[in-house]
Coordinates of N, CA and C in Angstrom, one line a residue:
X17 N -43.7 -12.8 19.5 CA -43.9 -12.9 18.1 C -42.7 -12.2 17.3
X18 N -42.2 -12.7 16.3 CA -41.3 -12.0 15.6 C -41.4 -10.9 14.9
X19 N -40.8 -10.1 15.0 CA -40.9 -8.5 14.1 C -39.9 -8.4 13.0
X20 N -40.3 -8.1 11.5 CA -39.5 -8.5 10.4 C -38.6 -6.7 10.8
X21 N -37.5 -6.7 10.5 CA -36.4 -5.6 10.7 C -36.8 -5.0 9.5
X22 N -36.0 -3.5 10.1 CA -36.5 -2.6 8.7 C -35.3 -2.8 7.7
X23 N -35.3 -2.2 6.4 CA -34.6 -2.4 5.3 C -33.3 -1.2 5.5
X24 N -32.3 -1.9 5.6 CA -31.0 -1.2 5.2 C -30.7 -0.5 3.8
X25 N -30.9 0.9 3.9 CA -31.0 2.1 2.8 C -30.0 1.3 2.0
X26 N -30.0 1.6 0.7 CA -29.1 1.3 -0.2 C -27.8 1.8 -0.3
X27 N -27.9 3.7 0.2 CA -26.3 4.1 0.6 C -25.3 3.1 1.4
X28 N -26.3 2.8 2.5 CA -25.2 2.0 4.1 C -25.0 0.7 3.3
X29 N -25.6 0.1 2.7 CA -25.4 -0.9 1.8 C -24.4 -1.1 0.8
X30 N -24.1 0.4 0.5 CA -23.1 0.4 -0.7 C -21.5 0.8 -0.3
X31 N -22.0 1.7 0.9 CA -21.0 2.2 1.9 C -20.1 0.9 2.6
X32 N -20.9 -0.4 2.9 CA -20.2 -1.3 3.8 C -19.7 -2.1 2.7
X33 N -20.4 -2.3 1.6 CA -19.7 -3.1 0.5 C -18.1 -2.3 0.1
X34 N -18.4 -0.9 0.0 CA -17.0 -0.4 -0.4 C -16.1 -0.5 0.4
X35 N -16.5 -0.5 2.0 CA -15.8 -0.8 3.0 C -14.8 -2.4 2.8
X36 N -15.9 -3.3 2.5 CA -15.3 -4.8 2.5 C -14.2 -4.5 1.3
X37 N -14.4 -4.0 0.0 CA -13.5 -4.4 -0.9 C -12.5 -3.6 -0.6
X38 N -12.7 -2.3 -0.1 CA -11.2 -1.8 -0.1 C -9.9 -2.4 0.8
X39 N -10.7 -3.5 1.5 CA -9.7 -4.1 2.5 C -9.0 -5.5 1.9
X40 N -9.9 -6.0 0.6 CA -9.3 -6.5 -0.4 C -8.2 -6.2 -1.2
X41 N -8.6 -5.1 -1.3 CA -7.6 -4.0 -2.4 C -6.2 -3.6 -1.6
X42 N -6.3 -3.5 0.0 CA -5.1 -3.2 0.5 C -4.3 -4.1 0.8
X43 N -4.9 -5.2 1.3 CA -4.5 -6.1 1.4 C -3.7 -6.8 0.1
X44 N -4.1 -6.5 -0.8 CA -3.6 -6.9 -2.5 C -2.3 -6.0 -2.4
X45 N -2.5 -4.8 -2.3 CA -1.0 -4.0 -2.5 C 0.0 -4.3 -2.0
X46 N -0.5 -4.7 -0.4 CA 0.4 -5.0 0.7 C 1.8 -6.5 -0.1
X47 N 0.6 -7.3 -0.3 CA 1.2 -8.5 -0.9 C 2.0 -8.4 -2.6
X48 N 1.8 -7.4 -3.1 CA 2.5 -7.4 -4.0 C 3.4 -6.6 -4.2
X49 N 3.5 -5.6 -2.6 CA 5.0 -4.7 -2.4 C 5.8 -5.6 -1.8
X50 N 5.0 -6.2 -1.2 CA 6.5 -7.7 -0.5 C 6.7 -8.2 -1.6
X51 N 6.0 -8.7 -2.5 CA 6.7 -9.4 -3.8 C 7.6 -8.9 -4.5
X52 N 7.9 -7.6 -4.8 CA 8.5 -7.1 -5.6 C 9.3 -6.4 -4.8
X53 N 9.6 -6.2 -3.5 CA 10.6 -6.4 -2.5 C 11.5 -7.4 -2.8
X54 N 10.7 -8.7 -2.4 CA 11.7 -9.8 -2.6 C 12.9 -10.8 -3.8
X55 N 11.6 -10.1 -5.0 CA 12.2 -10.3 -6.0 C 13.5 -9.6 -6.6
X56 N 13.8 -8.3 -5.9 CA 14.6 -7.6 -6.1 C 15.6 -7.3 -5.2
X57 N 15.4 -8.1 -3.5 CA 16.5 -8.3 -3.1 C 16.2 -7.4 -2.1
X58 N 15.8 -6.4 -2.3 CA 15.8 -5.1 -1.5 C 15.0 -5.2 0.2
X59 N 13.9 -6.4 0.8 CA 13.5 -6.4 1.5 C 14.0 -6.3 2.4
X60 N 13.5 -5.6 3.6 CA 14.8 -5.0 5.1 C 14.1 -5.9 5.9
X61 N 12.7 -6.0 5.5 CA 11.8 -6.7 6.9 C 10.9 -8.3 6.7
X62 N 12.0 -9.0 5.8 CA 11.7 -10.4 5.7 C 12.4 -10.8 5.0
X63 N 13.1 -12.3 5.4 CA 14.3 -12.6 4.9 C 14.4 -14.1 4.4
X64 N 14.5 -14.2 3.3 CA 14.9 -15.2 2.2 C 16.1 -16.1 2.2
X65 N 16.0 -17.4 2.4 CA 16.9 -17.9 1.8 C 17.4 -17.8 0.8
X66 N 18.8 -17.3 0.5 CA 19.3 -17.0 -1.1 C 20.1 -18.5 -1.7
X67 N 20.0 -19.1 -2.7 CA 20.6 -19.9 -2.8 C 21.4 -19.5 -3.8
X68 N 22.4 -20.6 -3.9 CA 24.0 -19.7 -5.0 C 23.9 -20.8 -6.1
X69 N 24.2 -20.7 -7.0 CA 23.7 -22.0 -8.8 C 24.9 -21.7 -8.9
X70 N 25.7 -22.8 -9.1 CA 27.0 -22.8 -9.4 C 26.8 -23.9 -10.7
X71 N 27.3 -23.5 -11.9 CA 27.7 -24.5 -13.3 C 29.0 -25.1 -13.0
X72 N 28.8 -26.0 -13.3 CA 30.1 -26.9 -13.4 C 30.6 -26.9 -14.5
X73 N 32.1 -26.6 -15.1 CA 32.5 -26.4 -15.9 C 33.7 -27.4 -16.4

């Protein structure tokens, strides 16, 4: 017969939720230091095609 499980305290509950978002959150930083790596040219550890805009005059 089935046995209903006991209730997960609301600390551990709050504790694994803060766990989940912070790996949101680093994950967010992570991607917006490469962005502004790239945008500025400076990246050492991923590499861009540069293209060159030449006007014709």
């Amino acid at each position: 017969m089935a046995v209903p499980k006991k209730r997960t305290s609301i600390s551990k509950k709050r504790i694994r939720k803060n766990i989940w978002k912070r790996k949101g959150y680093v994950a967010a930083l992570k991607a917006f230091s490469l962005a502004k790596s790239l945008s500025t040219g400076n990246s050492k550890s991923f590499f861009v095609q540069q293209t060159n805009k030449q006007v014709l005059e």
